[in-house]
GROMACS .gro file of C-alpha atoms in nm:
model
  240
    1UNK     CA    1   2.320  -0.575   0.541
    2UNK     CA    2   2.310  -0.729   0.201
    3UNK     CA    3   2.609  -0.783   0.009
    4UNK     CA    4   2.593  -0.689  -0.372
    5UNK     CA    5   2.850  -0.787  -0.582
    6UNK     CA    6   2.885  -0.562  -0.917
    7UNK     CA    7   2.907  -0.617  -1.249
    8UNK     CA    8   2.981  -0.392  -1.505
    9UNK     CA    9   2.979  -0.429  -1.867
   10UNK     CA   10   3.144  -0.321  -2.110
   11UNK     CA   11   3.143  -0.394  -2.500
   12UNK     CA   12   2.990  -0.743  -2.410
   13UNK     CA   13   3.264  -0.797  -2.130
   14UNK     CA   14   3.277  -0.813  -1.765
   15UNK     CA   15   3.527  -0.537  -1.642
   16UNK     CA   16   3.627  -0.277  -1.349
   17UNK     CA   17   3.726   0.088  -1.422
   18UNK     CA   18   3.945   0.264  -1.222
   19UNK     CA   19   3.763   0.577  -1.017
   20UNK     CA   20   3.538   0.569  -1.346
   21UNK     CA   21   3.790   0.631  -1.593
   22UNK     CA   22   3.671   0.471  -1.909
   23UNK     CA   23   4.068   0.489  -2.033
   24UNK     CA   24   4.148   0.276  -1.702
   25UNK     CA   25   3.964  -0.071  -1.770
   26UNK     CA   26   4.056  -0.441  -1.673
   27UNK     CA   27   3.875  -0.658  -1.834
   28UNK     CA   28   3.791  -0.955  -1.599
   29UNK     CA   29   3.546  -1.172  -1.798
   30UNK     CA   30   3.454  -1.198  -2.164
   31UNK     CA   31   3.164  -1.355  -1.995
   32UNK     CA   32   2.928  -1.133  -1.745
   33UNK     CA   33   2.661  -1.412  -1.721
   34UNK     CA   34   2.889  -1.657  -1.588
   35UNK     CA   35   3.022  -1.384  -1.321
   36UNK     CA   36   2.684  -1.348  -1.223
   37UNK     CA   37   2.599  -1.793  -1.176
   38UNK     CA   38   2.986  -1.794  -1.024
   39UNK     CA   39   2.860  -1.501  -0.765
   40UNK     CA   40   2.509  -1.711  -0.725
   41UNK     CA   41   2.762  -2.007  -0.639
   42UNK     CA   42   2.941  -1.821  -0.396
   43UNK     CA   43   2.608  -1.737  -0.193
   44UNK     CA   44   2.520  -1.414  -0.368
   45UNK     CA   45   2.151  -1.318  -0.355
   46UNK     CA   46   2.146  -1.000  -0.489
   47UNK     CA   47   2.322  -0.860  -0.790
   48UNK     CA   48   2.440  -0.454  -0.894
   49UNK     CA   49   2.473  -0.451  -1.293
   50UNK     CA   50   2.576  -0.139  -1.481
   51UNK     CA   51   2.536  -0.091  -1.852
   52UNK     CA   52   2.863   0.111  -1.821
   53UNK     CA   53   2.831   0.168  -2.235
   54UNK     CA   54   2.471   0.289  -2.174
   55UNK     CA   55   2.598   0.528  -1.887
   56UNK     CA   56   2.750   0.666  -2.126
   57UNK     CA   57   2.530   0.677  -2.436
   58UNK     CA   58   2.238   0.742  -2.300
   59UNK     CA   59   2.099   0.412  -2.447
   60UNK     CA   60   2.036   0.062  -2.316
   61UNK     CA   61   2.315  -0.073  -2.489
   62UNK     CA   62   2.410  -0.428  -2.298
   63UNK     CA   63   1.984  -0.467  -2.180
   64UNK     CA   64   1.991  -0.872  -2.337
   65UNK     CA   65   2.304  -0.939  -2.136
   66UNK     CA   66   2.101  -0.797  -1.833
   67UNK     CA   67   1.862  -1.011  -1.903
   68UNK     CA   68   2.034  -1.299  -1.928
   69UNK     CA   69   2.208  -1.235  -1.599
   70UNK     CA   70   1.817  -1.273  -1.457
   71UNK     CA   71   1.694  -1.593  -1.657
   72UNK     CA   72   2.025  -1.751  -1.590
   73UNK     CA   73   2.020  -1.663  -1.212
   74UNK     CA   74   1.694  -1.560  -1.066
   75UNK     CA   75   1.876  -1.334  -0.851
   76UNK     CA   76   1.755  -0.982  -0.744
   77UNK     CA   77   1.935  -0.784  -0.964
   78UNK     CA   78   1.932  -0.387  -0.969
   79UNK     CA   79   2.074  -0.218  -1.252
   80UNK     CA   80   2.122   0.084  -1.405
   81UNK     CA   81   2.328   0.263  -1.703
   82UNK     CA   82   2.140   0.497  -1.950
   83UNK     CA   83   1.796   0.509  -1.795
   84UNK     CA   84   1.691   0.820  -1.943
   85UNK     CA   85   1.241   0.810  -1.952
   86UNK     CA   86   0.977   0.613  -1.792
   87UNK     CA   87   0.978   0.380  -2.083
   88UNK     CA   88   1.352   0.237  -2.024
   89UNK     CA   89   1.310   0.189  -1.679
   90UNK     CA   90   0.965   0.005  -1.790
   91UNK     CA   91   1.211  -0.219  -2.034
   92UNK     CA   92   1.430  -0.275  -1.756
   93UNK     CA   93   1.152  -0.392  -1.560
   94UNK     CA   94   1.053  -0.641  -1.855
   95UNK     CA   95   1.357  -0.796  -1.869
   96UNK     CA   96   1.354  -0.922  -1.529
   97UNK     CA   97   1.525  -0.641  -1.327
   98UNK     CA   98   1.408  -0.634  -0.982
   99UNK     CA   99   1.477  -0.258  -0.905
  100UNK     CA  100   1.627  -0.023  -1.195
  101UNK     CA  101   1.884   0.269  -1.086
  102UNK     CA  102   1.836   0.609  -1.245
  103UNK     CA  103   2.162   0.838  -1.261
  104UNK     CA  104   2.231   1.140  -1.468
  105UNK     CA  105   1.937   1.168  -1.538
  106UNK     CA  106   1.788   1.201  -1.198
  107UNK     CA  107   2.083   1.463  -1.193
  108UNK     CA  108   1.974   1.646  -1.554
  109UNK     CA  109   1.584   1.615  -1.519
  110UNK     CA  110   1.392   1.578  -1.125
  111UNK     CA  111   1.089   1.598  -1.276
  112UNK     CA  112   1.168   1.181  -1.379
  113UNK     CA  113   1.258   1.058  -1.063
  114UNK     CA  114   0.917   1.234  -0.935
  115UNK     CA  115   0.745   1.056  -1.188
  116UNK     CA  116   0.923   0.749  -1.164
  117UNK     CA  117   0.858   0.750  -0.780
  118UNK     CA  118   0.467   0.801  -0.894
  119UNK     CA  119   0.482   0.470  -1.131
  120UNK     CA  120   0.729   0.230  -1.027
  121UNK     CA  121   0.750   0.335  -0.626
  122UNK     CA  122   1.050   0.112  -0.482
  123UNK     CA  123   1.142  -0.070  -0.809
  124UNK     CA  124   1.314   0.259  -0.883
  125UNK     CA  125   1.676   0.401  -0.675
  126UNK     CA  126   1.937   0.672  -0.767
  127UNK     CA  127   2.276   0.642  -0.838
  128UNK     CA  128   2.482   0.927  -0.656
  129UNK     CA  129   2.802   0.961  -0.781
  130UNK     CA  130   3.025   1.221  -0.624
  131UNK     CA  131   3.376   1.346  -0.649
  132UNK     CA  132   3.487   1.547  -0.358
  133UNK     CA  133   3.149   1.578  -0.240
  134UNK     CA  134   2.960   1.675  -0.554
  135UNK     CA  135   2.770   1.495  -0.777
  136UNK     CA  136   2.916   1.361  -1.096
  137UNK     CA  137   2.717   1.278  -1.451
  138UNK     CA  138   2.759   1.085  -1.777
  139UNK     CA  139   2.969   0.801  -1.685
  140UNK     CA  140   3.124   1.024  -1.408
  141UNK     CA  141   3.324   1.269  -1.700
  142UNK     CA  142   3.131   1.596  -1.571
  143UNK     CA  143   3.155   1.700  -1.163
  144UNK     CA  144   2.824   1.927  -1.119
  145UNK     CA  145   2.798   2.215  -0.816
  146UNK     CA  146   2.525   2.031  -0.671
  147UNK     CA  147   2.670   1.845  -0.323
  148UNK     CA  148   2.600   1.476  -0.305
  149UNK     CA  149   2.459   1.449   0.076
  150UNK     CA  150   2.213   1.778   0.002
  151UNK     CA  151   2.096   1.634  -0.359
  152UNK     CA  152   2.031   1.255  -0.156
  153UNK     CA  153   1.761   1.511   0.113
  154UNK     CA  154   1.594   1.612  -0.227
  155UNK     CA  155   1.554   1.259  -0.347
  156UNK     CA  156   1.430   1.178   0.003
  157UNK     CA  157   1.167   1.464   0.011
  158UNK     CA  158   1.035   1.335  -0.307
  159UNK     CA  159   0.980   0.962  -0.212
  160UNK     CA  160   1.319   0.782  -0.285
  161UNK     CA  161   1.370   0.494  -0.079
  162UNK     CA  162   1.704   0.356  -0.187
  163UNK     CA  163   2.031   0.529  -0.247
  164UNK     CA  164   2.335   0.385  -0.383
  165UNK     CA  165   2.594   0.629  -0.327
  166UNK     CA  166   2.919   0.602  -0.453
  167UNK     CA  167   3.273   0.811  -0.348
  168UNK     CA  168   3.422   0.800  -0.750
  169UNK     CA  169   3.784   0.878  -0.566
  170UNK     CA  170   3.758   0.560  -0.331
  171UNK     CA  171   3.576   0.342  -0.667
  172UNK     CA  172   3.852   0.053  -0.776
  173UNK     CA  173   4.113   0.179  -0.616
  174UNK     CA  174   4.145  -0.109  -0.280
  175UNK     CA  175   4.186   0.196  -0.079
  176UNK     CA  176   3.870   0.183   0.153
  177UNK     CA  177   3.594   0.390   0.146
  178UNK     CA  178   3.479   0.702   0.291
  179UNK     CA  179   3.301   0.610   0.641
  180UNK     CA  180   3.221   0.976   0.721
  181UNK     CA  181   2.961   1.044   0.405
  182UNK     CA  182   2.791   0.738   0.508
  183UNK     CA  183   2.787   0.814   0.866
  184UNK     CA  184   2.615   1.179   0.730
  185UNK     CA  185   2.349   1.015   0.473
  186UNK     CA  186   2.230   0.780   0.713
  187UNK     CA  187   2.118   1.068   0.916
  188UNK     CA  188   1.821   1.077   0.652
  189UNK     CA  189   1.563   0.929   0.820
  190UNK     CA  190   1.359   0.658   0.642
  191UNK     CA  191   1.620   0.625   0.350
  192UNK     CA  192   1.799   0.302   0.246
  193UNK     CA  193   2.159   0.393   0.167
  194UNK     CA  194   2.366   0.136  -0.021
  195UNK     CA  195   2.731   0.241   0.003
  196UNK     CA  196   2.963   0.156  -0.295
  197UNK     CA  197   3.356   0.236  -0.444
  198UNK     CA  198   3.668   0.161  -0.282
  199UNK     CA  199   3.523  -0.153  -0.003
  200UNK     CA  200   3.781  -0.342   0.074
  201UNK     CA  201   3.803  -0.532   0.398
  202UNK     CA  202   3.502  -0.728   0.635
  203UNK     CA  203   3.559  -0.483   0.895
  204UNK     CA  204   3.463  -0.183   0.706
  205UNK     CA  205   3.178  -0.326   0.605
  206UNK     CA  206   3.043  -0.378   0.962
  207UNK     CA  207   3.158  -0.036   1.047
  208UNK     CA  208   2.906   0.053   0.730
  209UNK     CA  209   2.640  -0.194   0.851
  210UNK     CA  210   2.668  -0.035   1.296
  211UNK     CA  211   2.576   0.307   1.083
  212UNK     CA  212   2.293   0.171   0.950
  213UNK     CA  213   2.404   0.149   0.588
  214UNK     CA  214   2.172  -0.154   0.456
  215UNK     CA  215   2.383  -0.286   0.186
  216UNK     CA  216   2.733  -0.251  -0.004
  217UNK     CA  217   2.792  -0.254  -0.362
  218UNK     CA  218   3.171  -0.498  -0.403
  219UNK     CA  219   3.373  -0.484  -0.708
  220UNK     CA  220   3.747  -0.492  -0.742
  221UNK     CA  221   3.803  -0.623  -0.443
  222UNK     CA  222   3.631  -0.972  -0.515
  223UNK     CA  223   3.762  -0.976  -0.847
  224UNK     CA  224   4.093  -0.933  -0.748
  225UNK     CA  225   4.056  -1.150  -0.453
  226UNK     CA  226   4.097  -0.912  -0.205
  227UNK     CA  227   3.804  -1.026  -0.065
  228UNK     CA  228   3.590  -1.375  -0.071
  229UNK     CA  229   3.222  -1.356  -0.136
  230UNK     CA  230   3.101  -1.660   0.035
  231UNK     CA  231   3.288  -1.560   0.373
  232UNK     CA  232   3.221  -1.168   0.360
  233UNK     CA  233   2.836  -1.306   0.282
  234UNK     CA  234   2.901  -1.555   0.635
  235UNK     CA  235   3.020  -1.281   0.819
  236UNK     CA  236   2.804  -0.975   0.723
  237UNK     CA  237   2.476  -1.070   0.559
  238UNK     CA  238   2.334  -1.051   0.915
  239UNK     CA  239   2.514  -0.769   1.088
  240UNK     CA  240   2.345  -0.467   1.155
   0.00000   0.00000   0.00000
């Protein structure tokens, strides 16, 4: 089980949106790279890092912050937010990012995360985002028909390894998350599911990690000290 703790940026800051609503942002830090050494501090060894302005731009907007995060860290860091072509995820790469997360646009064109698969192999994941079971694009402001457990057997036939699936209705809201999609997308054989929006307590997360979920994405809930890093990384790095 390995314990990711998120950082999203905004407009140069650190912040947390509220089930993805871009009007419902605390800021937490003007600061994201000192997050990311306070996280390292705290026993972190891997990192989730969303471009949340690029999610929604379709650009790499906050890419030198990312980097920074790396050189200042040396973390694993996975991140994602307006990978939209090979040649993103190959600047991604560049800049130190140890696996790079497609999203919409695994949603909006397959025929990338084929490719992707073909070039980069496990450097590459997807980002499902789904609201009431079906996926969600573009910063999570348009809810497709496809359903998020069927679309995560697609990526699977095609050679994705690693999902990080996230409930948007559970995401920043300290409410728990939803045990029963988990318990249904580990039943993909031979895919790594990473389960993200709405953790909130140790237990849960070694309810996640008896399923076979291999690692969980934490946000609001360590920055508003719901939960402590360095003892949820004690207690759970190791479960399975």
């Amino acid at each position: 089980m390995k314990i990711y703790p998120a950082i999203d940026i905004r407009g140069g800051n650190a912040v947390r949106l509220a089930q993805g609503d871009y009007q419902r942002e605390t800021i937490y830090s003007l600061n994201p790279v000192d997050v990311a050494r306070k996280f390292k501090t705290a026993g972190a060894t891997c990192l989730h890092v969303v471009d949340l302005d690029g999610a929604l731009e379709g650009e790499l907007i906050n890419k030198d912050i990312i980097k920074k995060i790396v050189d200042a860290t040396g973390l694993y860091v996975e991140a994602g937010g307006g990978v939209r072509s090979l040649q993103r995820i190959e600047q991604y790469l560049s800049a130190g990012v140890s696996r790079v997360i497609l999203g919409s646009a695994a949603v909006e064109n397959f025929s990338l995360v084929v490719d992707a698969v073909k070039f980069f192999g496990g450097k590459v994941a997807v980002g499902v985002d789904a609201l009431d079971g079906k996926v969600a694009v573009h910063g999570w402001k348009e809810v497709t028909d496809k359903d998020g457990i069927d679309f995560c057997k697609k990526l699977h036939e095609v050679g994705v390894h690693t999902v990080i699936y996230t409930d948007i209705s559970r995401d920043g809201m300290l409410g728990g998350t939803n045990l029963a999609v988990y318990e249904e997308l580990t039943k993909i054989k031979g895919m790594r599911i990473i389960a993200s929006g709405g953790i909130t307590h140790i237990e849960e997360i070694k309810k996640l990690a008896a399923m076979n979920v291999r690692g969980v994405v934490l946000g609001k809930a360590l920055y508003d000290g719901v939960l402590n890093l360095e003892q949820t990384i004690k207690e759970c790095q190791d479960v399975s």
